Coordinates of C-alpha atoms in Angstrom, one line a residue:
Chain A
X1 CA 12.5 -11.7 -24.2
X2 CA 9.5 -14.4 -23.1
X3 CA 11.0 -17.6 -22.9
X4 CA 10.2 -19.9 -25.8
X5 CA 9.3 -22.6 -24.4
X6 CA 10.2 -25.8 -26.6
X7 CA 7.7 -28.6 -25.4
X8 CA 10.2 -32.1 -26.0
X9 CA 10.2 -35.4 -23.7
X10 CA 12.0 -38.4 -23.8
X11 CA 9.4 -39.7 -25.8
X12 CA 8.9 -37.3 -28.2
X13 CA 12.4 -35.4 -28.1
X14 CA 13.4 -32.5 -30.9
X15 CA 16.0 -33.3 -33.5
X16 CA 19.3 -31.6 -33.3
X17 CA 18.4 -29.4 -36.6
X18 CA 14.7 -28.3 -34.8
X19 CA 17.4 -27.0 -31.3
X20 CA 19.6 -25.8 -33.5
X21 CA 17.4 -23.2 -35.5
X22 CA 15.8 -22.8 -32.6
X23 CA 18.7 -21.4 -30.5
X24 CA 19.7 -19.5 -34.0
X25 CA 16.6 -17.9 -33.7
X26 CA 17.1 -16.7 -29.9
X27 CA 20.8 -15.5 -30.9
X28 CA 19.5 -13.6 -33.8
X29 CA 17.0 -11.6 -31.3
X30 CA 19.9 -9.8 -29.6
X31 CA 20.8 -8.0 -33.1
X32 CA 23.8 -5.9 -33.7
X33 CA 25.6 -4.5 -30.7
X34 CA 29.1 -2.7 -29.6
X35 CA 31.1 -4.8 -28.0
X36 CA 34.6 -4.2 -26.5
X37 CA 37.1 -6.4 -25.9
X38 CA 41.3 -7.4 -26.0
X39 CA 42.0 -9.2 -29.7
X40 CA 43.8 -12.0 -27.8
X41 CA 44.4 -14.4 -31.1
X42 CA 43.9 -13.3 -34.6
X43 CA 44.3 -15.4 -37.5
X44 CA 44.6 -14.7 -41.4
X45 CA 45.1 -17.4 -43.8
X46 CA 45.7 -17.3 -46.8
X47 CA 42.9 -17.4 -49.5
X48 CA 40.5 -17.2 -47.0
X49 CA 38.3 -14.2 -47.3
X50 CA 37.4 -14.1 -43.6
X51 CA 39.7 -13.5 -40.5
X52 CA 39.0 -14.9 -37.5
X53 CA 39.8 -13.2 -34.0
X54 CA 39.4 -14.4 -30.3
X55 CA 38.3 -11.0 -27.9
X56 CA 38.8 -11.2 -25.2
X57 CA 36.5 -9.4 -22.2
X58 CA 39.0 -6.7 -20.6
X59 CA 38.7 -7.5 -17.2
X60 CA 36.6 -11.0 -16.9
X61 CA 38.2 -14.4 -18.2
X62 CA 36.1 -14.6 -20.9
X63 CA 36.5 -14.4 -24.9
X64 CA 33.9 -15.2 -27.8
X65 CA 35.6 -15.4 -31.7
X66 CA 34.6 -12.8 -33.9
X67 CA 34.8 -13.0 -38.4
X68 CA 35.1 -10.0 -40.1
X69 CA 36.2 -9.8 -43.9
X70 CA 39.5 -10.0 -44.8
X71 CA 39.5 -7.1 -47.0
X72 CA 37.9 -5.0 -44.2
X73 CA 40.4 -5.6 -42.1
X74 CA 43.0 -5.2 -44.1
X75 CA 41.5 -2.1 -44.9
X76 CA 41.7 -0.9 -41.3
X77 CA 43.8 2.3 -40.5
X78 CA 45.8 0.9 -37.5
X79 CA 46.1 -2.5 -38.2
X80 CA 44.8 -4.9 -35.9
X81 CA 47.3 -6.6 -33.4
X82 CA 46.9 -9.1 -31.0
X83 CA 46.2 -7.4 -27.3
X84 CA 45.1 -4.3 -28.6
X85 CA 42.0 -3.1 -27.1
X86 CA 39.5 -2.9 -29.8
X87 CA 35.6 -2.1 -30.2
X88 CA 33.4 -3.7 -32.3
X89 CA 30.1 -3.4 -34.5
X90 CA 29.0 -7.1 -34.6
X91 CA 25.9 -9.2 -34.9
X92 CA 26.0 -12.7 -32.9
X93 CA 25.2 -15.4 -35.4
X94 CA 25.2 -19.3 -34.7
X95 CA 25.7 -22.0 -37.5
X96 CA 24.1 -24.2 -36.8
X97 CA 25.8 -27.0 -39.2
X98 CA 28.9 -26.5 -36.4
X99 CA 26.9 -25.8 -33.6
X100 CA 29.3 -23.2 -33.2
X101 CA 28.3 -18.8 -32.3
X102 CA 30.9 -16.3 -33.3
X103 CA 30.1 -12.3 -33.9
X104 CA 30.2 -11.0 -37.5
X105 CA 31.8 -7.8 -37.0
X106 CA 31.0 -4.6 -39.3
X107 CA 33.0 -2.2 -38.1
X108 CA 35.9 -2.4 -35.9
X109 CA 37.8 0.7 -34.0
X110 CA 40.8 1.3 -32.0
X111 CA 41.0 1.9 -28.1
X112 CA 44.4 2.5 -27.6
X113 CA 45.7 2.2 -24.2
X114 CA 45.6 6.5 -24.8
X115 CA 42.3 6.6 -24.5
X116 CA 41.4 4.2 -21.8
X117 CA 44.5 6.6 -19.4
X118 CA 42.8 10.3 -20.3
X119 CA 39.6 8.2 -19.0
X120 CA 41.7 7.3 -16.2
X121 CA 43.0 10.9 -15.8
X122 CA 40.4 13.0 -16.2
X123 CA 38.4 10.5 -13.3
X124 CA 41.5 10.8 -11.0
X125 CA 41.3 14.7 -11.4
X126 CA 37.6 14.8 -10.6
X127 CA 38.2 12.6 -7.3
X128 CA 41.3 14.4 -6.5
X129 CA 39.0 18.4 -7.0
X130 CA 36.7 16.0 -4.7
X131 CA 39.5 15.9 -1.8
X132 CA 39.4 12.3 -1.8
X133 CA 43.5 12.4 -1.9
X134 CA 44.1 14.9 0.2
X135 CA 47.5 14.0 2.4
X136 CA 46.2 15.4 5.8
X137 CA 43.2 12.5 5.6
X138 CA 46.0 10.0 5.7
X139 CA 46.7 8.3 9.3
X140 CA 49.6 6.5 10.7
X141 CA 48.7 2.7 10.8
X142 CA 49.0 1.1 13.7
X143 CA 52.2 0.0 15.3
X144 CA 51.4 -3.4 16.7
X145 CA 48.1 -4.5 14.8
X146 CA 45.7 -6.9 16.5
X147 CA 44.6 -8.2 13.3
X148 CA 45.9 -7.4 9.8
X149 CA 42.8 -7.0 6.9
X150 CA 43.8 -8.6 4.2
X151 CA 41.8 -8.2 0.3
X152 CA 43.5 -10.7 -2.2
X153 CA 42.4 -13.4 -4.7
X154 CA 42.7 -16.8 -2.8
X155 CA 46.0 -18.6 -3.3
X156 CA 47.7 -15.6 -4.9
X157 CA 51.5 -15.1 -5.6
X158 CA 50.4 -11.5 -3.8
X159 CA 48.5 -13.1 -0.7
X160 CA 51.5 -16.0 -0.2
X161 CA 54.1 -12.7 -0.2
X162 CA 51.7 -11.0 2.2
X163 CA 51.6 -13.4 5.0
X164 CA 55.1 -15.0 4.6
X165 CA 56.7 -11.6 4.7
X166 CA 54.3 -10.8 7.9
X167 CA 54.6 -13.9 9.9
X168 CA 58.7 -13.7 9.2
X169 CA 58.6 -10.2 11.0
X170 CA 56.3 -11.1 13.5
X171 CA 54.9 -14.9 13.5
X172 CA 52.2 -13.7 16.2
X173 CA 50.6 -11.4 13.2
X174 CA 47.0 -12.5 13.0
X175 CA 45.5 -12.4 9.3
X176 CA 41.8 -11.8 8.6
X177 CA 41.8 -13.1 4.6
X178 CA 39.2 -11.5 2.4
X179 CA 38.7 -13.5 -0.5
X180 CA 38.0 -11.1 -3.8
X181 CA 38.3 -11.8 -7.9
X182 CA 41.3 -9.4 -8.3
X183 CA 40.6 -8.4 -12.1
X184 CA 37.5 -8.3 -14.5
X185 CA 34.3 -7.3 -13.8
X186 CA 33.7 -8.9 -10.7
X187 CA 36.8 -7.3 -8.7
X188 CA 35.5 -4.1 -8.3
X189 CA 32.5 -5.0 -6.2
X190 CA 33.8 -7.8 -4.7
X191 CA 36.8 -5.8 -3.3
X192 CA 34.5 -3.1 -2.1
X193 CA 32.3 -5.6 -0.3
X194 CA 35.4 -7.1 1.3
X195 CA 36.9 -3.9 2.3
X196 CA 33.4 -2.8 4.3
X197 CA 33.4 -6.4 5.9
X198 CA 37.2 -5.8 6.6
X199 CA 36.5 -2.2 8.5
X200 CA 33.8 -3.5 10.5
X201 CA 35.9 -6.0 12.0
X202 CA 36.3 -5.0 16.0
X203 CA 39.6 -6.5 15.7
X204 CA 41.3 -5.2 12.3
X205 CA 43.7 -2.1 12.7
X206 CA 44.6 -2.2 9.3
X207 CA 43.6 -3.6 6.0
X208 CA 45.8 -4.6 2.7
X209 CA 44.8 -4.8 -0.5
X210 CA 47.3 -6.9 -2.2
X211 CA 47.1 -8.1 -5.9
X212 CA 50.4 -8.2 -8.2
X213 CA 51.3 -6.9 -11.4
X214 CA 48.9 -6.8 -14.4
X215 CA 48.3 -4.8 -17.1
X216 CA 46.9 -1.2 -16.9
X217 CA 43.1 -3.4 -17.9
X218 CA 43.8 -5.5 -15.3
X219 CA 44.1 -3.0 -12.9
X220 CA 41.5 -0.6 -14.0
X221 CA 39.1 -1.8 -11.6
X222 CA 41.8 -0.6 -8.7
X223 CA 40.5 2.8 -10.0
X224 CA 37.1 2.5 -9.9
X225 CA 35.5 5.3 -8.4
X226 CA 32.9 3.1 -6.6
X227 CA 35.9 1.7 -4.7
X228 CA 37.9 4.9 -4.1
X229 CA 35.2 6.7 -2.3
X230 CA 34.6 3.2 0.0
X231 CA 37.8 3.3 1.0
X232 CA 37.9 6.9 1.7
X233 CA 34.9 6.8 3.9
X234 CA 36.3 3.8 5.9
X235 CA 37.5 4.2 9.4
X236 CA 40.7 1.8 9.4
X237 CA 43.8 2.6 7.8
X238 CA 44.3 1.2 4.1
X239 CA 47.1 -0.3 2.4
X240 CA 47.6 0.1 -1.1
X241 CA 49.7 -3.0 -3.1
X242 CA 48.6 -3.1 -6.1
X243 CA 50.8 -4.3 -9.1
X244 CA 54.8 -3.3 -9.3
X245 CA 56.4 -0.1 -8.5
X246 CA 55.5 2.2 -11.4
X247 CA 51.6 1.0 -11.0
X248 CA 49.8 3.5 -9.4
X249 CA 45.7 2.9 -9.5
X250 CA 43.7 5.7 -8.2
X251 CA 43.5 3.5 -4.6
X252 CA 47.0 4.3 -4.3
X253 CA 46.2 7.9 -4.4
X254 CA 43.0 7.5 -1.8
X255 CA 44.5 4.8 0.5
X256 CA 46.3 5.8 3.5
X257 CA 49.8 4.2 2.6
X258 CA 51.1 3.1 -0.5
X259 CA 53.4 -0.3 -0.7
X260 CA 55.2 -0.5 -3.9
X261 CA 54.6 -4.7 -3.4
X262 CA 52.8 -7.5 -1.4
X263 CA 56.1 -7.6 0.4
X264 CA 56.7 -4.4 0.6
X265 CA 53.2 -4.0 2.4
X266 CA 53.7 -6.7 4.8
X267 CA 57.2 -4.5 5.7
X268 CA 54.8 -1.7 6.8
X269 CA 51.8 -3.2 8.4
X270 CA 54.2 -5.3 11.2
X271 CA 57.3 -4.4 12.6
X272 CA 60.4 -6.8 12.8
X273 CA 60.0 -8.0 16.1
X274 CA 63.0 -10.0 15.8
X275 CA 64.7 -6.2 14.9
X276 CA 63.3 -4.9 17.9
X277 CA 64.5 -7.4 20.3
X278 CA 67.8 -6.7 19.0
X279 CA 66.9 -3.2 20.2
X280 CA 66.4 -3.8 23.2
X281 CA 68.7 -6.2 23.9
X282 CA 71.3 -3.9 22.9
X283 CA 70.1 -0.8 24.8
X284 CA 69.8 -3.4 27.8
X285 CA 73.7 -4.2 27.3
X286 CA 74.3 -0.3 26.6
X287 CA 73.2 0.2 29.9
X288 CA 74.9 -2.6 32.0
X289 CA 78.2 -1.2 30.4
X290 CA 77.6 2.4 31.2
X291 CA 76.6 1.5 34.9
X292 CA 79.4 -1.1 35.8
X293 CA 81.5 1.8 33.6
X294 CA 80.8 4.5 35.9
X295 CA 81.1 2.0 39.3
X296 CA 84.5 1.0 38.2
X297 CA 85.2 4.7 37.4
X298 CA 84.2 5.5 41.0
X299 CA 85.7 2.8 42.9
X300 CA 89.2 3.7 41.3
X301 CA 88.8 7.3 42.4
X302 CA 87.9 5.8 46.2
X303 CA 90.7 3.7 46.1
X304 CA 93.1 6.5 44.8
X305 CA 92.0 8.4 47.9
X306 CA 91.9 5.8 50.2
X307 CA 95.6 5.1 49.8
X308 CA 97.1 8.7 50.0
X309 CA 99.3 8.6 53.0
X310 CA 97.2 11.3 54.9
X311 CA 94.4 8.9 55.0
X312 CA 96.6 5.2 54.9
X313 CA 98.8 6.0 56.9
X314 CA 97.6 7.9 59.9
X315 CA 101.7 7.8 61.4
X316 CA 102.9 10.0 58.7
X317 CA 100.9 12.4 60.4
X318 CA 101.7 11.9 63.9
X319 CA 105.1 11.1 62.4
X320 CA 105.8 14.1 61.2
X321 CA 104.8 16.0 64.4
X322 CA 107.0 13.5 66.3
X323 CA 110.3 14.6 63.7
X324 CA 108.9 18.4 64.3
X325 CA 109.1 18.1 68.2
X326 CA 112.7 16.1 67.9
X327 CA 113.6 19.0 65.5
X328 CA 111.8 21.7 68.1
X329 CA 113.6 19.8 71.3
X330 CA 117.3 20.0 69.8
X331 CA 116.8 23.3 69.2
X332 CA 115.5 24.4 72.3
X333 CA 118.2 22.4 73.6
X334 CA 120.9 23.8 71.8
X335 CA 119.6 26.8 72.3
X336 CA 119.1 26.7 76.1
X337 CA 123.4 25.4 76.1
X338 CA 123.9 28.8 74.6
X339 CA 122.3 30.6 76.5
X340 CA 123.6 28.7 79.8
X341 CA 127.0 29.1 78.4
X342 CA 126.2 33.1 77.7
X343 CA 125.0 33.8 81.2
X344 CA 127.5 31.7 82.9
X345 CA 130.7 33.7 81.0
X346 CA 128.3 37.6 81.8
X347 CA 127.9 35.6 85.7
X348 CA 131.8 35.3 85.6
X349 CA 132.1 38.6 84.2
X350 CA 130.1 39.9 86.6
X351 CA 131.4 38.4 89.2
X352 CA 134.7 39.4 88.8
X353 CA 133.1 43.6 88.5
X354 CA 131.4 42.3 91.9
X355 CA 134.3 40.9 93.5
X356 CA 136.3 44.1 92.2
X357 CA 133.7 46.7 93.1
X358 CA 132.9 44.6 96.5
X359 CA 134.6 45.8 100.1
X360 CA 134.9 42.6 100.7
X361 CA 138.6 43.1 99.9
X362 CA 138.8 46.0 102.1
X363 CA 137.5 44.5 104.9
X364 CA 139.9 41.7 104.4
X365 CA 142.7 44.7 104.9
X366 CA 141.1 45.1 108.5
X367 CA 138.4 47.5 107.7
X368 CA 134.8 47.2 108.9
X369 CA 131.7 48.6 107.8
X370 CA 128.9 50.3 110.6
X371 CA 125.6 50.0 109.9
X372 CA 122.8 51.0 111.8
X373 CA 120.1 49.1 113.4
X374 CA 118.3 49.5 110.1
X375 CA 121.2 48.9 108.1
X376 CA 122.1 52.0 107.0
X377 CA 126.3 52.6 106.6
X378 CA 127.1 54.7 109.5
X379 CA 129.6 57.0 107.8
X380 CA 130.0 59.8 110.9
X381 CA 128.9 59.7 114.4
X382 CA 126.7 62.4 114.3
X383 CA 123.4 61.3 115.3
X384 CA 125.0 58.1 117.1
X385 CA 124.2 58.1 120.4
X386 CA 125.2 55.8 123.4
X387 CA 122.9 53.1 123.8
X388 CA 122.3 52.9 120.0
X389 CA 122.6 49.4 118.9
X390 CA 125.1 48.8 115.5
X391 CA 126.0 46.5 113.8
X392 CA 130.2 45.8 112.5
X393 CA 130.7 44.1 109.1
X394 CA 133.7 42.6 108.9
X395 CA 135.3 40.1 106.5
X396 CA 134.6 37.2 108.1
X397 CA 131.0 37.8 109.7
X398 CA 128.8 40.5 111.4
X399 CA 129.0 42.1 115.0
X400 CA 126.0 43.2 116.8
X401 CA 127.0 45.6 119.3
X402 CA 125.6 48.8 121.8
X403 CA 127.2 52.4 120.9
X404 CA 129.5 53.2 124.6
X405 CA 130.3 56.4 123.1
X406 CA 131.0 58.4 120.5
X407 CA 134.1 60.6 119.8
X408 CA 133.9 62.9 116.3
X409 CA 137.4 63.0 114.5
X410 CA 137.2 66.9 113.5
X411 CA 139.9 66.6 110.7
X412 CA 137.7 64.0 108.6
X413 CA 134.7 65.8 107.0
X414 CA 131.9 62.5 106.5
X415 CA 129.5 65.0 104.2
X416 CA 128.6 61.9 101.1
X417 CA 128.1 64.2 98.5
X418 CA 131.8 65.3 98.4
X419 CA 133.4 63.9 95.6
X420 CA 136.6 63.9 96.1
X421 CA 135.7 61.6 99.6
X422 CA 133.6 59.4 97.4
X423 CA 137.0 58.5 94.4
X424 CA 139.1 57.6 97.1
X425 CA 136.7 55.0 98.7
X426 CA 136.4 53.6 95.0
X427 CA 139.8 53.2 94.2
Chain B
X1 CA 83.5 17.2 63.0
X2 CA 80.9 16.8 65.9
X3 CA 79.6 13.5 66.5
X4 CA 76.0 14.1 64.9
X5 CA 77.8 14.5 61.7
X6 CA 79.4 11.2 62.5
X7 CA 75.5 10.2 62.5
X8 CA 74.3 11.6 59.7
X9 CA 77.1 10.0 57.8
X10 CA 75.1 7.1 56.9
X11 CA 72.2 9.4 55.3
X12 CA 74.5 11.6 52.9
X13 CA 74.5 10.6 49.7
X14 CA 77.6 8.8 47.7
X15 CA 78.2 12.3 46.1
X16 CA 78.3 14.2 49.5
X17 CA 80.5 11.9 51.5
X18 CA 82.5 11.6 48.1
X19 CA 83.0 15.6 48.2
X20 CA 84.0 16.0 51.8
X21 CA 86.5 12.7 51.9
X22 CA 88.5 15.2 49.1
X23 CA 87.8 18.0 51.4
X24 CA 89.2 16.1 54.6
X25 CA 92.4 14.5 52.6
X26 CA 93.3 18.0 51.0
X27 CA 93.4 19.8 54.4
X28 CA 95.2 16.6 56.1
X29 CA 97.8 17.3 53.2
X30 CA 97.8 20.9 53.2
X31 CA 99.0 20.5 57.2
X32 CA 98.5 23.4 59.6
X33 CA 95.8 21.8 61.5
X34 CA 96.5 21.3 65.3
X35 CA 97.1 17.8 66.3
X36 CA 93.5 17.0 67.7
X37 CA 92.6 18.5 64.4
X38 CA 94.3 16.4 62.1
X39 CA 93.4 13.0 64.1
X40 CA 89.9 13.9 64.1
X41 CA 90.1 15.0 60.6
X42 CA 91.4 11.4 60.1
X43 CA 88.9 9.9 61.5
X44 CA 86.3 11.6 59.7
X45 CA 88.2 10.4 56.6
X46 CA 87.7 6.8 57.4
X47 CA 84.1 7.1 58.0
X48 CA 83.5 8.7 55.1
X49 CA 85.8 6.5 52.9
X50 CA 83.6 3.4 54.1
X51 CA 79.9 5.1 53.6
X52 CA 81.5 5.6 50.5
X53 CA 82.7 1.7 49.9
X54 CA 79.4 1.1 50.9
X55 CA 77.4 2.3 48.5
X56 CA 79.4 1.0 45.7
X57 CA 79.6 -2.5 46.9
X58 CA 75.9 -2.0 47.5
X59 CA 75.5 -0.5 44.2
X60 CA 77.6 -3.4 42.5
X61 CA 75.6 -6.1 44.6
X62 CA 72.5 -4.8 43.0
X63 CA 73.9 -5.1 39.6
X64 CA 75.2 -8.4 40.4
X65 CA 72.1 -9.5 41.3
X66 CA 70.2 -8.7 38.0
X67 CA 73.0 -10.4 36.5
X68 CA 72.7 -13.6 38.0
X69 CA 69.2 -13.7 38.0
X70 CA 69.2 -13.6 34.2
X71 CA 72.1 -16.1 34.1
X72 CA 70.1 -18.6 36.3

């Protein structure tokens, strides 16, 4: 459309009426177009043959007021309720008597929230035939990040959960903020732009996109597939917290972890460091317990054999050899008496065999026994010759003497062997 | 016991002097050992009791010492 230029000056401005038609006739160039839109406000009153509505854009802040005529509407199968999604035949048109631009819709029909989910599904199916969701692409994010990515609207309920949550776990967390319109028209780029800023970032390990709840328009952009396939070709892990639990955008599906909130996603991107000092300090005390355990254990087992006697008290030992060699001595002693007191009655005994069996007797009667110079008895003569030296026992000594003569008895045979000689000697 | 294993008394570990001092005590109890036998026997039970004291005072010391050293 060339601009129309309107030539006007402080000297020689146009009158409101000449602007006025003139920007009535711009409006009327766009002509009749679709439009769709939220009915935010709708009003009907009575005996007034139009109805006015305020639509609303579904994803930017903005809303323009639309007429239509009552007895359409009215006429309308589903009838109209504020915050249904609607979409509309209407021509702009400006009156100029108000100054004010409204659209004169012709024809008005539903989206139900039905139609804008099969769009949804039948998108999510595509991506998902596409492998963009696929759970082996997920990674683990990091366990200590050096810096957390974070894609929020500035100021957010979401962002303020996001970093509080963080900082509580681990105050050293360091936040890289990406500021991005989180609904409308806008969000959708913006996000995307922020998320490729966010992975090229030497220093961020992980990135967050954090927005809270909304209706399924105000998340709709979270499924745009512009967005889904950034974040699948980015290199750092993505977090996915994106309105309440039972939201789930199709960046749920592609990013690599899903938080149910804001909070909930700070929970995962950094560990409670205050929870894993208590770790540490517990298995530090674990081990300080088992070690002076097992030293206590082992000194009481020293001890118990350091104070058995055989190793106290060294005199049990030589103690009890001392008692054994008392013991031993008695009975050796006792043992030697007997004996002593055996032999000494078997010495009398034998004695008094000796004494009878002995000629000392005899030779107390007066006899003597001969013996040779060798000391053989002498029991005959024969043999004996003068000169022969002998020898006389007799009771009270020995004579040494030299064989004069010799004279044989011949009634007294002197043969040894003859008993009856031999009893009598004996007697 | 011959002297070197007097000597090497001070390398065995906490576990092997632990094992023979319940060797040498059982056979000083159990008896039938020859005087010289049971004195020396004692004496190796003495040595081996303080290698063992030893290590656990050493071992407690160490303790100790990481102890205080966070206390201070």
């Amino acid at each position: 459309m060339p601009a129309v230029a309107l030539q006007t000056s402080p000297e020689k401005p146009a009158p409101v009426r000449q602007i006025a038609s003139a920007i009535a006739g711009w409006i009327d160039r766009l002509g009749a177009v679709w439009v769709e839109g939220q009915v935010a406000q709708l009003s009907r009153r009575p005996g007034m043959a139009t109805v006015f509505l305020t639509l609303r854009d579904t994803v930017a802040d903005i809303s323009i007021t639309v007429t239509a005529a009552r007895s359409y509407v009215d006429g309308l199968a589903t009838p109209l309720v504020e915050g249904a999604s609607i979409v509309v035949h209407a021509k702009p048109s400006y009156y100029a008597n108000r100054g004010t631009l409204s659209l004169q819709a012709r024809e008005i029909r539903m989206v139900g929230l039905g139609e804008l989910l099969a769009r949804l599904e039948q998108r999510r199916q595509l991506l998902a035939a596409e492998g963009l969701f696929a759970a082996d692409r997920k990674r683990d994010l990091p366990f200590l990040p050096r810096c957390v990515g974070l894609v929020t609207s500035p100021g957010s309920a979401a962002e303020r959960d996001v970093l509080e949550n963080a900082r509580r776990r681990w105050p050293a967390v360091r936040f890289e903020v990406a500021a991005a319109a989180m609904q409308g028209t806008r969000c959708a780029p913006e996000v995307i732009e922020a998320l490729e800023r966010l992975d090229r970032h030497p220093e961020v390990d992980v990135v967050v996109v954090a927005r809270g709840g909304g209706s399924v328009e105000d998340l709709l952009p979270f499924s745009d597939e512009g967005l889904v396939r950034v974040v699948h070709r980015m290199t750092t892990p993505v977090v996915s917290a994106i309105g309440h639990e039972q939201d789930a955008p199709l960046l749920d599906l592609v990013a690599d972890v899903r938080a149910s909130t804001p909070t909930d996603a700070a929970k995962l991107v950094v560990p409670d460091v205050a929870e894993e000092l208590r770790g540490v300090e517990w298995a530090r005390d674990r081990l300080r317990t088992l070690v002076r355990g097992t030293l206590e254990r082992e000194q009481h087992a020293l001890d118990a054999l350091r104070s058995r006697p055989a190793l106290a008290d060294p005199r049990t030992l030589v103690a009890e050899r001392v008692t054994e060699l008392e013991l031993l001595r008695d009975r050796a002693r006792r043992t030697l008496g007997h004996r002593l007191d055996r032999a000494s009655d078997d010495l009398a005994h034998q004695r008094a065999r000796a004494r009878a069996l002995s000629p000392l007797e005899t030779l107390r009667r007066g006899y003597a026994v001969l013996q040779d110079a060798d000391g053989h008895v002498l029991t005959s003569v024969t043999g004996l010759a003068p000169g022969d030296p002998v020898s006389v026992r007799v009771a009270g000594g020995r004579v040494h003497a030299t064989t004069a003569r010799t004279e044989p008895d011949p009634d007294l045979s002197t043969d040894p062997s003859d008993p009856e000689e031999h009893d009598e000697q004996a007697g | 016991m011959s002297k070197q294993a007097d000597a090497s008394a001070e390398s065995t570990s906490y576990e092997e002097a632990r094992e023979e001092l319940v060797d040498v005590v059982r056979r000083l109890e159990a008896g039938g050992t020859t005087l010289e036998e049971s004195l020396a026997l004692w004496e190796r039970g003495e040595e081996l009791a303080r290698v063992c004291q030893r290590w656990l005072d050493g071992a407690r010391a160490r303790l100790d010492e990481v102890l205080s050293a966070e206390e201070s």
